[in-house]
């Protein structure tokens, strides 16, 4: 299939390389051109402008946040440059409100819009093992199914309205942040009484909390592996704020999300923006006046 891909960050570059590996004819664009080089060496065409990447049957995008998506697709005029009938598959974690607006803006122009946010960090993206939440018109989803299957291990359909996939992604990331914060606070407690984070998390993640989220982030906390960040703290803050905004819009109180937002802000105020969001463990340690090394 003739496909464009825009947004070649940690996730997008891994996802795009799997489209190439599956034999699709790929044209890529990224704001900073350097990120296109590894894909060009794998056989992708490089577009100098976003609209040149949008001339295939399908355009996939994996941009950072609402602001980036708005700048490129709406303010930058990319939607106006796309041919009617093209399917846009948006993988980014964006707000429910923007997802609704994008669905309307695509429909006005005769474009198809599929929301396909993902669970899985860059290593899972590289291994084509993402869990992909997908929502949009069934016919459009069927057209892009081979692409989604090349990037993920499982597709999770969530209905016709694109924003449903986004709200599920946002709610899932809220749960991940809560899991990290609970491990951060619990390990501060055990450490203050002489049990190391590694010993405590070994017990918990092999017994009561033997689930991928606890095991994956528990390992990062036990080993203090906060760098390089698979999911940097600012993106974590963005997602918890998306949950709070979606909650306000539907009058759904999320009291714990407020606590998570403040912990993430505290990490950023301490200068930790480059670290993975599992570095919430450092925030909990500092609050307890414990040595930052676990
Ligand atoms: P990233 O490495 O920071 O990449 C962000 C991408 O967005 C880059 O290509 C960047 O271009 C582009 N971008 C940012 N602002 C832009 C703008 N104003 N105009 C044009 N392009 C812009 O982020 P990522 O980790 O790949 O995450 C991408 C999305 O996936 C986010 O919504 C994130 O929440 C979600 N996600 C991430 C993970 C994860 O573990 N990392 C997992 C699941 C979902 P430049 O290269 O020019 O900066």
Coordinates of C-alpha atoms and ligand atoms in Angstrom, one line a residue:
X1 CA 0.0 0.0 0.0
X2 CA 1.2 3.6 -0.7
X3 CA 1.5 5.1 2.8
X4 CA 2.8 8.3 4.3
X5 CA 4.1 8.6 7.9
X6 CA 4.6 11.8 9.7
X7 CA 6.1 12.3 13.2
X8 CA 9.3 10.2 13.5
X9 CA 10.0 10.4 17.2
X10 CA 10.8 7.5 19.5
X11 CA 7.5 5.8 18.6
X12 CA 6.9 6.9 15.1
X13 CA 10.2 5.9 13.7
X14 CA 9.9 2.4 15.1
X15 CA 6.3 2.0 13.8
X16 CA 7.2 3.4 10.3
X17 CA 10.1 0.9 10.0
X18 CA 7.6 -1.9 10.6
X19 CA 5.5 -0.6 7.7
X20 CA 8.6 -0.8 5.5
X21 CA 9.4 -4.3 6.7
X22 CA 5.9 -5.4 5.8
X23 CA 6.5 -4.2 2.2
X24 CA 4.5 -1.0 2.1
X25 CA 5.7 1.9 -0.1
X26 CA 6.4 4.5 2.5
X27 CA 7.0 8.3 2.3
X28 CA 8.1 9.9 5.6
X29 CA 8.2 13.5 6.9
X30 CA 9.5 14.8 10.2
X31 CA 9.8 18.4 11.4
X32 CA 13.5 17.9 12.1
X33 CA 14.9 16.2 9.1
X34 CA 17.6 14.2 10.8
X35 CA 15.0 11.7 12.0
X36 CA 14.2 10.7 8.4
X37 CA 17.7 9.4 7.7
X38 CA 17.5 5.9 9.3
X39 CA 14.2 5.3 7.5
X40 CA 15.6 6.5 4.2
X41 CA 18.4 4.0 4.6
X42 CA 15.7 1.3 5.0
X43 CA 14.1 2.3 1.8
X44 CA 11.6 5.1 2.7
X45 CA 11.1 8.1 0.4
X46 CA 11.7 11.4 2.3
X47 CA 9.2 14.2 1.8
X48 CA 10.4 17.8 2.2
X49 CA 7.0 18.9 3.3
X50 CA 4.2 17.2 5.2
X51 CA 1.7 17.5 2.3
X52 CA 4.1 15.6 0.1
X53 CA 3.9 12.7 2.5
X54 CA 0.2 12.8 2.4
X55 CA -0.3 11.8 -1.2
X56 CA -0.8 8.0 -0.7
X57 CA -3.9 6.1 0.1
X58 CA -3.2 6.4 3.8
X59 CA -1.4 8.9 6.1
X60 CA -0.3 7.7 9.5
X61 CA 0.8 10.3 12.1
X62 CA 2.5 9.9 15.5
X63 CA 3.0 13.5 16.7
X64 CA 3.7 14.5 20.2
X65 CA 0.5 16.2 21.5
X66 CA -2.5 18.3 20.7
X67 CA -0.5 21.3 19.8
X68 CA 1.7 19.5 17.3
X69 CA -1.4 17.8 15.6
X70 CA -3.2 21.2 15.5
X71 CA -0.2 23.0 14.0
X72 CA 0.4 20.4 11.3
X73 CA -3.1 19.3 10.3
X74 CA -5.3 22.3 11.0
X75 CA -3.3 25.5 11.2
X76 CA -0.6 24.2 8.8
X77 CA -3.3 23.3 6.2
X78 CA -2.4 19.6 5.7
X79 CA -6.0 18.5 5.8
X80 CA -6.8 20.9 3.0
X81 CA -3.9 19.5 0.9
X82 CA -5.1 15.9 1.2
X83 CA -7.2 14.2 -1.5
X84 CA -10.7 13.2 -0.6
X85 CA -10.9 9.5 0.3
X86 CA -7.5 9.4 1.9
X87 CA -7.5 7.8 5.3
X88 CA -5.7 9.5 8.2
X89 CA -4.7 7.2 11.0
X90 CA -3.8 9.3 14.1
X91 CA -1.7 7.2 16.6
X92 CA -0.9 10.1 19.0
X93 CA -2.3 10.3 22.5
X94 CA -4.5 13.5 22.1
X95 CA -7.4 15.0 23.9
X96 CA -11.0 13.8 23.5
X97 CA -12.0 17.3 22.4
X98 CA -9.4 17.5 19.6
X99 CA -10.3 13.9 18.5
X100 CA -13.9 15.1 18.0
X101 CA -12.9 18.2 16.2
X102 CA -10.6 16.3 13.9
X103 CA -13.3 13.8 13.1
X104 CA -15.6 16.7 12.0
X105 CA -12.8 18.5 10.0
X106 CA -11.9 15.3 8.1
X107 CA -15.6 14.6 7.4
X108 CA -16.1 18.1 6.0
X109 CA -13.3 17.5 3.5
X110 CA -14.4 13.9 2.5
X111 CA -11.4 12.5 4.3
X112 CA -11.6 9.3 6.5
X113 CA -10.3 9.6 10.1
X114 CA -9.3 6.6 12.3
X115 CA -8.0 7.1 15.8
X116 CA -5.5 4.4 16.7
X117 CA -3.6 5.3 19.9
X118 CA -1.3 2.6 21.2
X119 CA -0.2 0.9 24.4
X120 CA 3.5 -0.1 24.4
X121 CA 6.8 1.7 24.7
X122 CA 9.4 2.3 21.9
X123 CA 10.9 -1.2 22.4
X124 CA 7.4 -2.8 21.9
X125 CA 6.9 -0.5 18.9
X126 CA 10.2 -1.7 17.4
X127 CA 9.1 -5.4 17.9
X128 CA 5.7 -4.7 16.3
X129 CA 4.0 -5.7 19.6
X130 CA 1.9 -2.6 20.2
X131 CA -1.7 -3.0 21.5
X132 CA -3.6 -0.7 19.2
X133 CA -6.9 0.8 20.3
X134 CA -8.9 1.6 17.2
X135 CA -12.1 3.6 16.5
X136 CA -13.6 5.1 13.4
X137 CA -15.9 4.0 10.5
X138 CA -15.6 0.2 10.0
X139 CA -14.8 0.5 6.2
X140 CA -11.9 2.9 6.9
X141 CA -10.6 0.6 9.7
X142 CA -10.8 -2.4 7.3
X143 CA -8.7 -0.4 4.7
X144 CA -5.9 0.3 7.2
X145 CA -6.1 -3.1 9.0
X146 CA -3.0 -4.5 7.2
X147 CA -1.0 -1.5 8.4
X148 CA -2.2 -1.7 11.9
X149 CA -1.4 -5.4 12.0
X150 CA 2.1 -4.7 10.7
X151 CA 2.7 -2.4 13.7
X152 CA 0.9 -4.2 16.5
X153 CA 0.3 -7.6 18.0
X154 CA -3.4 -6.9 18.7
X155 CA -6.1 -4.5 17.6
X156 CA -8.8 -3.5 20.1
X157 CA -11.9 -2.1 18.3
X158 CA -13.8 0.5 20.3
X159 CA -16.6 1.7 18.0
X160 CA -17.3 4.2 15.3
X161 CA -16.6 7.5 17.1
X162 CA -12.8 8.1 17.0
X163 CA -12.7 9.8 20.4
X164 CA -13.6 6.6 22.1
X165 CA -10.1 5.2 21.4
X166 CA -8.6 8.3 22.8
X167 CA -10.6 8.3 26.0
X168 CA -9.6 4.7 26.5
X169 CA -6.0 5.4 25.9
X170 CA -6.1 8.4 28.3
X171 CA -7.8 6.4 31.0
X172 CA -5.3 3.6 30.6
X173 CA -2.4 6.0 31.0
X174 CA -4.0 7.4 34.1
X175 CA -4.0 3.9 35.5
X176 CA -0.3 3.4 34.6
X177 CA 0.6 6.7 36.3
X178 CA -1.3 5.5 39.4
X179 CA 0.6 2.2 39.4
X180 CA 3.9 4.0 39.2
X181 CA 3.0 6.5 41.9
X182 CA 1.8 3.7 44.2
X183 CA 5.1 1.8 43.7
X184 CA 7.0 5.0 44.3
X185 CA 5.3 5.7 47.6
X186 CA 5.3 2.1 48.8
X187 CA 9.1 1.7 48.1
X188 CA 9.8 4.9 50.0
X189 CA 7.9 3.4 52.9
X190 CA 9.7 0.1 52.8
X191 CA 13.1 1.7 52.4
X192 CA 12.5 4.0 55.4
X193 CA 12.2 0.8 57.4
X194 CA 15.1 -1.0 55.9
X195 CA 13.7 -3.1 53.0
X196 CA 15.2 -2.2 49.7
X197 CA 13.1 -1.2 46.7
X198 CA 14.4 -4.1 44.7
X199 CA 13.5 -6.7 47.4
X200 CA 10.1 -5.3 48.0
X201 CA 9.2 -5.0 44.3
X202 CA 10.5 -8.5 43.6
X203 CA 7.9 -9.8 46.1
X204 CA 5.0 -7.6 44.9
X205 CA 5.5 -8.0 41.1
X206 CA 5.7 -11.8 41.4
X207 CA 2.7 -12.2 43.7
X208 CA -0.2 -9.7 44.1
X209 CA 0.8 -7.4 41.3
X210 CA 2.1 -9.9 38.7
X211 CA 0.9 -7.8 35.8
X212 CA 2.9 -6.2 32.9
X213 CA 2.5 -2.6 34.1
X214 CA 3.8 -3.3 37.6
X215 CA 6.5 -5.7 36.4
X216 CA 7.8 -3.3 33.7
X217 CA 7.8 -0.1 35.7
X218 CA 8.8 -2.0 38.9
X219 CA 12.0 -3.2 37.2
X220 CA 12.8 0.4 36.1
X221 CA 12.3 1.6 39.7
X222 CA 14.2 -1.2 41.3
X223 CA 17.1 -0.7 38.9
X224 CA 16.8 3.1 38.9
X225 CA 16.8 3.0 35.1
X226 CA 15.2 6.4 34.4
X227 CA 17.3 7.2 31.4
X228 CA 17.0 7.0 28.5
X229 CA 13.4 7.8 29.0
X230 CA 11.0 5.4 27.1
X231 CA 8.2 7.7 28.1
X232 CA 9.5 11.1 29.4
X233 CA 7.9 12.8 32.4
X234 CA 6.4 15.7 30.3
X235 CA 4.4 13.3 28.2
X236 CA 3.2 11.7 31.4
X237 CA 2.0 15.0 32.7
X238 CA 0.3 15.7 29.3
X239 CA -1.7 12.5 29.6
X240 CA -2.8 13.0 33.2
X241 CA -3.9 16.5 32.3
X242 CA -5.8 15.0 29.3
X243 CA -7.6 12.8 31.8
X244 CA -8.4 15.7 34.1
X245 CA -9.8 17.8 31.1
X246 CA -11.9 14.9 29.8
X247 CA -13.1 14.3 33.3
X248 CA -14.2 18.0 33.7
X249 CA -15.9 18.0 30.3
X250 CA -18.1 15.0 31.4
X251 CA -18.4 16.0 35.1
X252 CA -16.4 13.0 36.2
X253 CA -14.3 13.7 39.3
X254 CA -10.8 12.2 39.2
X255 CA -9.4 13.1 42.6
X256 CA -6.4 10.9 42.3
X257 CA -5.4 12.3 38.9
X258 CA -4.9 15.7 40.7
X259 CA -2.4 14.0 43.0
X260 CA -0.6 12.5 40.1
X261 CA -0.4 15.8 38.3
X262 CA 1.2 17.4 41.3
X263 CA 3.8 14.6 41.6
X264 CA 4.6 14.9 37.9
X265 CA 4.9 18.7 38.3
X266 CA 7.2 18.2 41.3
X267 CA 9.5 16.0 39.2
X268 CA 9.6 18.6 36.5
X269 CA 10.2 21.5 39.0
X270 CA 13.2 19.5 40.2
X271 CA 14.6 19.5 36.7
X272 CA 13.9 15.9 35.8
X273 CA 12.2 16.5 32.4
X274 CA 14.6 14.2 30.6
X275 CA 13.7 11.3 32.8
X276 CA 11.2 8.5 32.3
X277 CA 8.0 8.9 34.3
X278 CA 9.0 5.9 36.5
X279 CA 11.2 8.6 38.1
X280 CA 8.2 9.5 40.2
X281 CA 10.1 7.2 42.6
X282 CA 12.6 10.0 43.0
X283 CA 9.9 12.4 44.0
X284 CA 8.6 10.0 46.7
X285 CA 12.1 9.5 48.0
X286 CA 12.8 13.2 48.2
X287 CA 9.5 13.8 50.0
X288 CA 10.6 11.2 52.6
X289 CA 14.1 12.8 52.8
X290 CA 15.6 9.5 51.7
X291 CA 18.7 9.2 49.6
X292 CA 17.7 9.4 46.0
X293 CA 19.7 6.3 45.1
X294 CA 17.4 3.4 46.1
Ligands
LIG1 P1 8.7 12.1 20.7 O1 9.8 11.1 20.6 O2 8.8 13.3 21.5 O3 8.3 12.4 19.2 C1 7.4 13.5 19.0 C2 7.2 13.7 17.5 O4 6.3 14.8 17.3 C3 8.5 14.1 16.8 O5 8.5 13.5 15.5 C4 8.5 15.6 16.7 O6 9.2 16.2 15.7 C5 7.0 15.8 16.5 N1 6.5 17.1 16.8 C6 6.4 17.7 18.0 N2 6.0 18.9 18.0 C7 5.8 19.2 16.6 C8 5.3 20.3 15.9 N3 4.8 21.4 16.6 N4 5.2 20.2 14.6 C9 5.6 19.1 13.9 N5 6.1 18.0 14.6 C10 6.1 18.0 15.9 O7 7.4 11.3 21.3 P2 7.0 9.8 21.2 O8 7.5 9.1 22.5 O9 7.3 9.2 19.9 O10 5.4 9.9 21.4 C11 4.5 10.3 20.3 C12 3.1 10.1 20.8 O11 2.9 8.8 21.2 C13 2.7 11.0 22.0 O12 1.4 11.4 21.9 C14 2.8 10.0 23.2 O13 2.0 10.4 24.3 C15 2.4 8.7 22.5 N6 2.9 7.5 23.1 C16 4.2 7.4 23.5 C17 4.7 6.2 24.1 C18 6.1 6.1 24.6 O14 6.3 5.2 25.4 N7 7.0 6.9 24.2 C19 3.8 5.1 24.2 C20 2.5 5.2 23.7 C21 2.0 6.4 23.2 P3 10.8 16.6 16.0 O15 11.6 15.3 15.8 O16 11.1 17.6 15.0 O17 10.9 17.1 17.4

